[in-house]
mmCIF file with all atom_site columns, C-alpha atoms in Angstrom:
data_model
loop_
_atom_site.group_PDB
_atom_site.id
_atom_site.type_symbol
_atom_site.label_atom_id
_atom_site.label_alt_id
_atom_site.label_comp_id
_atom_site.label_asym_id
_atom_site.label_entity_id
_atom_site.label_seq_id
_atom_site.pdbx_PDB_ins_code
_atom_site.Cartn_x
_atom_site.Cartn_y
_atom_site.Cartn_z
_atom_site.occupancy
_atom_site.B_iso_or_equiv
_atom_site.pdbx_formal_charge
_atom_site.auth_seq_id
_atom_site.auth_comp_id
_atom_site.auth_asym_id
_atom_site.auth_atom_id
_atom_site.pdbx_PDB_model_num
ATOM 1   C CA . ARG D 1 1   ? -2.799  58.073 109.039 1.00 95.00 ? 25  ARG D CA 1
ATOM 2   C CA . LEU D 1 2   ? 0.120   55.963 110.167 1.00 96.00 ? 26  LEU D CA 1
ATOM 3   C CA . ALA D 1 3   ? 2.121   57.229 113.123 1.00 97.00 ? 27  ALA D CA 1
ATOM 4   C CA . THR D 1 4   ? 5.514   57.790 111.476 1.00 96.00 ? 28  THR D CA 1
ATOM 5   C CA . SER D 1 5   ? 7.420   59.776 114.098 1.00 97.00 ? 29  SER D CA 1
ATOM 6   C CA . GLU D 1 6   ? 7.967   59.670 117.835 1.00 96.00 ? 30  GLU D CA 1
ATOM 7   C CA . ALA D 1 7   ? 5.693   62.737 118.121 1.00 97.00 ? 31  ALA D CA 1
ATOM 8   C CA . ASP D 1 8   ? 2.927   60.843 116.287 1.00 97.00 ? 32  ASP D CA 1
ATOM 9   C CA . LEU D 1 9   ? 3.442   57.830 118.520 1.00 97.00 ? 33  LEU D CA 1
ATOM 10  C CA . ALA D 1 10  ? 3.266   60.057 121.611 1.00 97.00 ? 34  ALA D CA 1
ATOM 11  C CA . LYS D 1 11  ? -0.129  61.348 120.401 1.00 97.00 ? 35  LYS D CA 1
ATOM 12  C CA . ALA D 1 12  ? -1.341  57.779 119.826 1.00 97.00 ? 36  ALA D CA 1
ATOM 13  C CA . VAL D 1 13  ? -0.143  56.717 123.269 1.00 97.00 ? 37  VAL D CA 1
ATOM 14  C CA . SER D 1 14  ? -1.921  59.683 124.879 1.00 96.00 ? 38  SER D CA 1
ATOM 15  C CA . ILE D 1 15  ? -5.292  58.790 123.338 1.00 96.00 ? 39  ILE D CA 1
ATOM 16  C CA . ARG D 1 16  ? -4.728  55.080 124.078 1.00 95.00 ? 40  ARG D CA 1
ATOM 17  C CA . TYR D 1 17  ? -4.022  55.909 127.719 1.00 95.00 ? 41  TYR D CA 1
ATOM 18  C CA . GLN D 1 18  ? -7.081  58.194 128.020 1.00 94.00 ? 42  GLN D CA 1
ATOM 19  C CA . ALA D 1 19  ? -9.397  55.633 126.433 1.00 92.00 ? 43  ALA D CA 1
ATOM 20  C CA . TYR D 1 20  ? -8.228  52.765 128.624 1.00 89.00 ? 44  TYR D CA 1
ATOM 21  C CA . ALA D 1 21  ? -8.255  54.956 131.767 1.00 92.00 ? 45  ALA D CA 1
ATOM 22  C CA . ARG D 1 22  ? -12.020 55.506 131.344 1.00 91.00 ? 46  ARG D CA 1
ATOM 23  C CA . HIS D 1 23  ? -12.833 51.805 131.663 1.00 86.00 ? 47  HIS D CA 1
ATOM 24  C CA . LEU D 1 24  ? -9.706  49.888 132.735 1.00 86.00 ? 48  LEU D CA 1
ATOM 25  C CA . PRO D 1 25  ? -7.538  52.134 134.922 1.00 86.00 ? 49  PRO D CA 1
ATOM 26  C CA . GLU D 1 26  ? -5.330  49.239 136.044 1.00 84.00 ? 50  GLU D CA 1
ATOM 27  C CA . VAL D 1 27  ? -4.481  48.437 132.405 1.00 85.00 ? 51  VAL D CA 1
ATOM 28  C CA . ALA D 1 28  ? -4.129  52.121 131.513 1.00 86.00 ? 52  ALA D CA 1
ATOM 29  C CA . ALA D 1 29  ? -1.425  52.460 134.164 1.00 88.00 ? 53  ALA D CA 1
ATOM 30  C CA . THR D 1 30  ? 0.799   50.294 131.932 1.00 87.00 ? 54  THR D CA 1
ATOM 31  C CA . LEU D 1 31  ? -0.033  52.218 128.735 1.00 90.00 ? 55  LEU D CA 1
ATOM 32  C CA . ASP D 1 32  ? 1.455   55.633 129.485 1.00 92.00 ? 56  ASP D CA 1
ATOM 33  C CA . ARG D 1 33  ? 4.384   55.040 127.115 1.00 95.00 ? 57  ARG D CA 1
ATOM 34  C CA . PRO D 1 34  ? 4.923   53.192 123.827 1.00 96.00 ? 58  PRO D CA 1
ATOM 35  C CA . GLU D 1 35  ? 5.052   49.406 123.974 1.00 95.00 ? 59  GLU D CA 1
ATOM 36  C CA . SER D 1 36  ? 7.800   47.400 122.269 1.00 94.00 ? 60  SER D CA 1
ATOM 37  C CA . LEU D 1 37  ? 5.248   46.064 119.762 1.00 95.00 ? 61  LEU D CA 1
ATOM 38  C CA . ASP D 1 38  ? 4.570   49.647 118.627 1.00 96.00 ? 62  ASP D CA 1
ATOM 39  C CA . HIS D 1 39  ? 8.063   49.629 117.084 1.00 96.00 ? 63  HIS D CA 1
ATOM 40  C CA . ASP D 1 40  ? 7.896   46.074 115.727 1.00 95.00 ? 64  ASP D CA 1
ATOM 41  C CA . GLU D 1 41  ? 8.593   45.491 112.032 1.00 93.00 ? 65  GLU D CA 1
ATOM 42  C CA . GLY D 1 42  ? 5.263   43.686 111.639 1.00 94.00 ? 66  GLY D CA 1
ATOM 43  C CA . ALA D 1 43  ? 3.161   46.396 113.273 1.00 97.00 ? 67  ALA D CA 1
ATOM 44  C CA . VAL D 1 44  ? 1.890   49.874 112.500 1.00 97.00 ? 68  VAL D CA 1
ATOM 45  C CA . VAL D 1 45  ? 0.162   52.373 114.745 1.00 98.00 ? 69  VAL D CA 1
ATOM 46  C CA . VAL D 1 46  ? -2.727  54.284 113.198 1.00 98.00 ? 70  VAL D CA 1
ATOM 47  C CA . LEU D 1 47  ? -3.444  57.801 114.461 1.00 98.00 ? 71  LEU D CA 1
ATOM 48  C CA . ALA D 1 48  ? -6.662  59.755 113.908 1.00 97.00 ? 72  ALA D CA 1
ATOM 49  C CA . GLU D 1 49  ? -6.356  63.485 114.468 1.00 96.00 ? 73  GLU D CA 1
ATOM 50  C CA . SER D 1 50  ? -8.744  66.407 114.541 1.00 94.00 ? 74  SER D CA 1
ATOM 51  C CA . LYS D 1 51  ? -8.526  68.414 111.327 1.00 92.00 ? 75  LYS D CA 1
ATOM 52  C CA . LEU D 1 52  ? -9.228  71.551 113.348 1.00 92.00 ? 76  LEU D CA 1
ATOM 53  C CA . ASP D 1 53  ? -6.270  71.495 115.696 1.00 93.00 ? 77  ASP D CA 1
ATOM 54  C CA . GLY D 1 54  ? -4.344  68.247 115.221 1.00 92.00 ? 78  GLY D CA 1
ATOM 55  C CA . THR D 1 55  ? -5.292  66.794 118.600 1.00 94.00 ? 79  THR D CA 1
ATOM 56  C CA . PRO D 1 56  ? -5.437  62.992 118.705 1.00 96.00 ? 80  PRO D CA 1
ATOM 57  C CA . VAL D 1 57  ? -8.968  61.556 118.603 1.00 96.00 ? 81  VAL D CA 1
ATOM 58  C CA . GLY D 1 58  ? -8.296  57.863 118.012 1.00 96.00 ? 82  GLY D CA 1
ATOM 59  C CA . THR D 1 59  ? -5.696  55.169 117.573 1.00 97.00 ? 83  THR D CA 1
ATOM 60  C CA . MET D 1 60  ? -5.192  51.469 116.996 1.00 97.00 ? 84  MET D CA 1
ATOM 61  C CA . ARG D 1 61  ? -2.275  49.153 116.426 1.00 97.00 ? 85  ARG D CA 1
ATOM 62  C CA . ILE D 1 62  ? -2.259  46.720 113.516 1.00 98.00 ? 86  ILE D CA 1
ATOM 63  C CA . GLN D 1 63  ? 0.057   43.713 113.765 1.00 97.00 ? 87  GLN D CA 1
ATOM 64  C CA . ASN D 1 64  ? 0.493   41.135 111.011 1.00 97.00 ? 88  ASN D CA 1
ATOM 65  C CA . ASN D 1 65  ? 1.486   37.498 111.402 1.00 96.00 ? 89  ASN D CA 1
ATOM 66  C CA . ARG D 1 66  ? 3.993   37.382 108.552 1.00 93.00 ? 90  ARG D CA 1
ATOM 67  C CA . ASN D 1 67  ? 7.128   37.190 110.705 1.00 90.00 ? 91  ASN D CA 1
ATOM 68  C CA . LYS D 1 68  ? 5.926   36.357 114.211 1.00 92.00 ? 92  LYS D CA 1
ATOM 69  C CA . LYS D 1 69  ? 2.906   35.346 116.235 1.00 93.00 ? 93  LYS D CA 1
ATOM 70  C CA . LEU D 1 70  ? 0.175   37.844 116.914 1.00 95.00 ? 94  LEU D CA 1
ATOM 71  C CA . ALA D 1 71  ? -0.002  39.245 120.444 1.00 93.00 ? 95  ALA D CA 1
ATOM 72  C CA . LEU D 1 72  ? -3.228  37.332 121.149 1.00 94.00 ? 96  LEU D CA 1
ATOM 73  C CA . GLU D 1 73  ? -1.490  34.071 120.240 1.00 94.00 ? 97  GLU D CA 1
ATOM 74  C CA . HIS D 1 74  ? 0.376   34.288 123.550 1.00 92.00 ? 98  HIS D CA 1
ATOM 75  C CA . SER D 1 75  ? -2.990  33.565 125.173 1.00 93.00 ? 99  SER D CA 1
ATOM 76  C CA . VAL D 1 76  ? -4.686  31.247 122.649 1.00 95.00 ? 100 VAL D CA 1
ATOM 77  C CA . ASP D 1 77  ? -3.772  28.860 119.862 1.00 94.00 ? 101 ASP D CA 1
ATOM 78  C CA . LEU D 1 78  ? -5.689  29.850 116.769 1.00 95.00 ? 102 LEU D CA 1
ATOM 79  C CA . PRO D 1 79  ? -7.756  27.036 115.213 1.00 96.00 ? 103 PRO D CA 1
ATOM 80  C CA . GLY D 1 80  ? -6.682  25.186 112.081 1.00 95.00 ? 104 GLY D CA 1
ATOM 81  C CA . TRP D 1 81  ? -8.870  27.237 109.738 1.00 95.00 ? 105 TRP D CA 1
ATOM 82  C CA . LEU D 1 82  ? -6.729  30.292 110.588 1.00 95.00 ? 106 LEU D CA 1
ATOM 83  C CA . LYS D 1 83  ? -3.308  28.621 110.857 1.00 88.00 ? 107 LYS D CA 1
ATOM 84  C CA . ASP D 1 84  ? -2.003  29.171 107.321 1.00 89.00 ? 108 ASP D CA 1
ATOM 85  C CA . GLU D 1 85  ? -3.825  32.425 106.646 1.00 95.00 ? 109 GLU D CA 1
ATOM 86  C CA . SER D 1 86  ? -2.524  35.963 106.339 1.00 96.00 ? 110 SER D CA 1
ATOM 87  C CA . ILE D 1 87  ? -3.886  37.703 109.444 1.00 97.00 ? 111 ILE D CA 1
ATOM 88  C CA . ILE D 1 88  ? -3.748  41.035 111.193 1.00 97.00 ? 112 ILE D CA 1
ATOM 89  C CA . GLU D 1 89  ? -4.693  41.712 114.785 1.00 97.00 ? 113 GLU D CA 1
ATOM 90  C CA . ILE D 1 90  ? -6.126  45.066 115.715 1.00 96.00 ? 114 ILE D CA 1
ATOM 91  C CA . ALA D 1 91  ? -5.337  46.005 119.295 1.00 94.00 ? 115 ALA D CA 1
ATOM 92  C CA . ARG D 1 92  ? -4.888  49.009 121.568 1.00 94.00 ? 116 ARG D CA 1
ATOM 93  C CA . PHE D 1 93  ? -7.982  50.544 120.012 1.00 93.00 ? 117 PHE D CA 1
ATOM 94  C CA . GLY D 1 94  ? -8.879  53.834 121.653 1.00 93.00 ? 118 GLY D CA 1
ATOM 95  C CA . VAL D 1 95  ? -11.056 56.805 120.759 1.00 94.00 ? 119 VAL D CA 1
ATOM 96  C CA . ALA D 1 96  ? -11.835 60.197 122.237 1.00 90.00 ? 120 ALA D CA 1
ATOM 97  C CA . GLU D 1 97  ? -14.714 60.526 124.629 1.00 87.00 ? 121 GLU D CA 1
ATOM 98  C CA . GLY D 1 98  ? -18.067 61.806 123.401 1.00 82.00 ? 122 GLY D CA 1
ATOM 99  C CA . ARG D 1 99  ? -19.861 61.891 120.081 1.00 80.00 ? 123 ARG D CA 1
ATOM 100 C CA . ILE D 1 100 ? -16.687 62.314 118.039 1.00 82.00 ? 124 ILE D CA 1
ATOM 101 C CA . GLY D 1 101 ? -15.520 58.938 119.371 1.00 82.00 ? 125 GLY D CA 1
ATOM 102 C CA . ARG D 1 102 ? -18.319 57.082 117.595 1.00 81.00 ? 126 ARG D CA 1
ATOM 103 C CA . LEU D 1 103 ? -17.369 58.548 114.232 1.00 89.00 ? 127 LEU D CA 1
ATOM 104 C CA . VAL D 1 104 ? -13.663 57.943 114.835 1.00 94.00 ? 128 VAL D CA 1
ATOM 105 C CA . LYS D 1 105 ? -14.359 54.318 115.792 1.00 89.00 ? 129 LYS D CA 1
ATOM 106 C CA . THR D 1 106 ? -16.081 53.747 112.454 1.00 88.00 ? 130 THR D CA 1
ATOM 107 C CA . VAL D 1 107 ? -13.255 55.435 110.542 1.00 93.00 ? 131 VAL D CA 1
ATOM 108 C CA . LEU D 1 108 ? -10.607 53.338 112.330 1.00 95.00 ? 132 LEU D CA 1
ATOM 109 C CA . VAL D 1 109 ? -12.450 50.082 111.591 1.00 90.00 ? 133 VAL D CA 1
ATOM 110 C CA . LYS D 1 110 ? -12.641 51.116 107.947 1.00 92.00 ? 134 LYS D CA 1
ATOM 111 C CA . ALA D 1 111 ? -8.915  51.942 107.990 1.00 95.00 ? 135 ALA D CA 1
ATOM 112 C CA . GLY D 1 112 ? -8.209  48.439 109.321 1.00 95.00 ? 136 GLY D CA 1
ATOM 113 C CA . PHE D 1 113 ? -10.258 46.935 106.511 1.00 95.00 ? 137 PHE D CA 1
ATOM 114 C CA . GLN D 1 114 ? -8.479  49.106 103.917 1.00 95.00 ? 138 GLN D CA 1
ATOM 115 C CA . TYR D 1 115 ? -5.124  48.027 105.363 1.00 96.00 ? 139 TYR D CA 1
ATOM 116 C CA . CYS D 1 116 ? -6.186  44.408 104.806 1.00 96.00 ? 140 CYS D CA 1
ATOM 117 C CA . LEU D 1 117 ? -7.141  45.066 101.191 1.00 96.00 ? 141 LEU D CA 1
ATOM 118 C CA . LEU D 1 118 ? -3.897  46.922 100.436 1.00 96.00 ? 142 LEU D CA 1
ATOM 119 C CA . ASN D 1 119 ? -1.729  44.224 102.038 1.00 96.00 ? 143 ASN D CA 1
ATOM 120 C CA . ASP D 1 120 ? -3.467  41.037 100.821 1.00 96.00 ? 144 ASP D CA 1
ATOM 121 C CA . ILE D 1 121 ? -4.651  40.068 104.300 1.00 97.00 ? 145 ILE D CA 1
ATOM 122 C CA . ASP D 1 122 ? -7.151  37.206 104.521 1.00 96.00 ? 146 ASP D CA 1
ATOM 123 C CA . TRP D 1 123 ? -8.445  37.663 108.069 1.00 97.00 ? 147 TRP D CA 1
ATOM 124 C CA . LEU D 1 124 ? -8.709  40.434 110.631 1.00 96.00 ? 148 LEU D CA 1
ATOM 125 C CA . VAL D 1 125 ? -8.822  39.274 114.266 1.00 97.00 ? 149 VAL D CA 1
ATOM 126 C CA . ILE D 1 126 ? -9.496  41.117 117.477 1.00 95.00 ? 150 ILE D CA 1
ATOM 127 C CA . ALA D 1 127 ? -9.830  40.276 121.140 1.00 95.00 ? 151 ALA D CA 1
ATOM 128 C CA . ALA D 1 128 ? -12.755 42.217 122.608 1.00 94.00 ? 152 ALA D CA 1
ATOM 129 C CA . ARG D 1 129 ? -14.003 42.418 126.166 1.00 92.00 ? 153 ARG D CA 1
ATOM 130 C CA . SER D 1 130 ? -17.672 42.709 127.029 1.00 91.00 ? 154 SER D CA 1
ATOM 131 C CA . PRO D 1 131 ? -19.650 44.732 125.966 1.00 89.00 ? 155 PRO D CA 1
ATOM 132 C CA . LEU D 1 132 ? -17.367 45.779 123.073 1.00 89.00 ? 156 LEU D CA 1
ATOM 133 C CA . ASP D 1 133 ? -17.557 42.291 121.574 1.00 92.00 ? 157 ASP D CA 1
ATOM 134 C CA . ARG D 1 134 ? -21.152 42.957 120.508 1.00 92.00 ? 158 ARG D CA 1
ATOM 135 C CA . GLN D 1 135 ? -20.056 45.895 118.355 1.00 89.00 ? 159 GLN D CA 1
ATOM 136 C CA . TYR D 1 136 ? -17.855 43.546 116.339 1.00 90.00 ? 160 TYR D CA 1
ATOM 137 C CA . GLU D 1 137 ? -20.673 41.024 115.978 1.00 91.00 ? 161 GLU D CA 1
ATOM 138 C CA . LYS D 1 138 ? -22.728 43.815 114.411 1.00 89.00 ? 162 LYS D CA 1
ATOM 139 C CA . LEU D 1 139 ? -19.869 44.324 111.951 1.00 89.00 ? 163 LEU D CA 1
ATOM 140 C CA . LEU D 1 140 ? -20.194 40.594 111.054 1.00 91.00 ? 164 LEU D CA 1
ATOM 141 C CA . PHE D 1 141 ? -17.108 39.322 112.880 1.00 94.00 ? 165 PHE D CA 1
ATOM 142 C CA . GLN D 1 142 ? -17.436 35.650 113.833 1.00 95.00 ? 166 GLN D CA 1
ATOM 143 C CA . ASP D 1 143 ? -16.500 34.020 117.124 1.00 96.00 ? 167 ASP D CA 1
ATOM 144 C CA . VAL D 1 144 ? -13.240 32.078 116.764 1.00 97.00 ? 168 VAL D CA 1
ATOM 145 C CA . PHE D 1 145 ? -13.967 29.988 119.878 1.00 95.00 ? 169 PHE D CA 1
ATOM 146 C CA . PRO D 1 146 ? -17.785 29.850 120.100 1.00 94.00 ? 170 PRO D CA 1
ATOM 147 C CA . GLU D 1 147 ? -17.719 26.970 122.568 1.00 92.00 ? 171 GLU D CA 1
ATOM 148 C CA . THR D 1 148 ? -15.282 28.741 124.900 1.00 92.00 ? 172 THR D CA 1
ATOM 149 C CA . GLY D 1 149 ? -16.572 32.286 125.060 1.00 87.00 ? 173 GLY D CA 1
ATOM 150 C CA . PHE D 1 150 ? -14.407 34.729 126.987 1.00 94.00 ? 174 PHE D CA 1
ATOM 151 C CA . ILE D 1 151 ? -10.712 33.902 127.481 1.00 95.00 ? 175 ILE D CA 1
ATOM 152 C CA . PRO D 1 152 ? -8.218  35.788 129.701 1.00 93.00 ? 176 PRO D CA 1
ATOM 153 C CA . MET D 1 153 ? -5.723  37.627 127.467 1.00 91.00 ? 177 MET D CA 1
ATOM 154 C CA . GLN D 1 154 ? -2.148  38.010 128.707 1.00 85.00 ? 178 GLN D CA 1
ATOM 155 C CA . HIS D 1 155 ? -1.530  41.136 126.635 1.00 77.00 ? 179 HIS D CA 1
ATOM 156 C CA . ALA D 1 156 ? -4.673  42.744 128.053 1.00 79.00 ? 180 ALA D CA 1
ATOM 157 C CA . GLY D 1 157 ? -4.114  42.383 131.785 1.00 80.00 ? 181 GLY D CA 1
ATOM 158 C CA . ASN D 1 158 ? -5.638  38.863 131.828 1.00 87.00 ? 182 ASN D CA 1
ATOM 159 C CA . ILE D 1 159 ? -9.069  40.399 131.343 1.00 90.00 ? 183 ILE D CA 1
ATOM 160 C CA . PRO D 1 160 ? -11.440 37.933 129.634 1.00 95.00 ? 184 PRO D CA 1
ATOM 161 C CA . HIS D 1 161 ? -11.997 38.706 125.943 1.00 95.00 ? 185 HIS D CA 1
ATOM 162 C CA . ARG D 1 162 ? -13.735 37.010 123.042 1.00 96.00 ? 186 ARG D CA 1
ATOM 163 C CA . VAL D 1 163 ? -11.575 36.347 120.009 1.00 97.00 ? 187 VAL D CA 1
ATOM 164 C CA . LEU D 1 164 ? -13.412 37.393 116.861 1.00 96.00 ? 188 LEU D CA 1
ATOM 165 C CA . ALA D 1 165 ? -12.419 37.183 113.200 1.00 97.00 ? 189 ALA D CA 1
ATOM 166 C CA . PHE D 1 166 ? -13.510 38.893 110.017 1.00 96.00 ? 190 PHE D CA 1
ATOM 167 C CA . ASP D 1 167 ? -13.169 37.241 106.601 1.00 96.00 ? 191 ASP D CA 1
ATOM 168 C CA . VAL D 1 168 ? -11.699 40.043 104.470 1.00 96.00 ? 192 VAL D CA 1
ATOM 169 C CA . ALA D 1 169 ? -11.770 38.161 101.170 1.00 90.00 ? 193 ALA D CA 1
ATOM 170 C CA . ASN D 1 170 ? -15.528 37.596 101.365 1.00 92.00 ? 194 ASN D CA 1
ATOM 171 C CA . ALA D 1 171 ? -16.486 40.913 102.983 1.00 91.00 ? 195 ALA D CA 1
ATOM 172 C CA . TYR D 1 172 ? -18.397 42.374 100.057 1.00 89.00 ? 196 TYR D CA 1
ATOM 173 C CA . GLU D 1 173 ? -20.349 39.138 99.559  1.00 89.00 ? 197 GLU D CA 1
ATOM 174 C CA . LYS D 1 174 ? -21.230 39.042 103.245 1.00 85.00 ? 198 LYS D CA 1
ATOM 175 C CA . TRP D 1 175 ? -22.339 42.665 103.271 1.00 83.00 ? 199 TRP D CA 1
#
């Protein structure tokens, strides 16, 4: 569900922080509170909670490009084939540790796709570090900069990421 209150956002931030702390403690140190983009008009924070006790088990932020550049566009210029398209960026993706995390990851990706369908979004883009980039390839995302590979991302602590895109309009055909 969407995080609609400060309490919801606090839950999302807690799972975001925990997820990043497992692999990128230096980045996690900056994620212990909401970011300005979490409150942006063109962004929503998605929160996955345990049905048993309401604890947060996953989160992601979805930002659209309708009124301003995507966060990743502060690090790269998107190519011409994406310039005039309706796009969302999924970022600050985090899931609980353990087996539940795998299920939650799948549910969050599906929620991102559903968001695209409900909001007439043409493309979904993400910036993924290694080895997470391979998971998106398996979901049929395509490399936006195949000749460049990994690019340092300002909004991700200058850690090199691949920029990958998913063609929402042709998803069912592709699958």
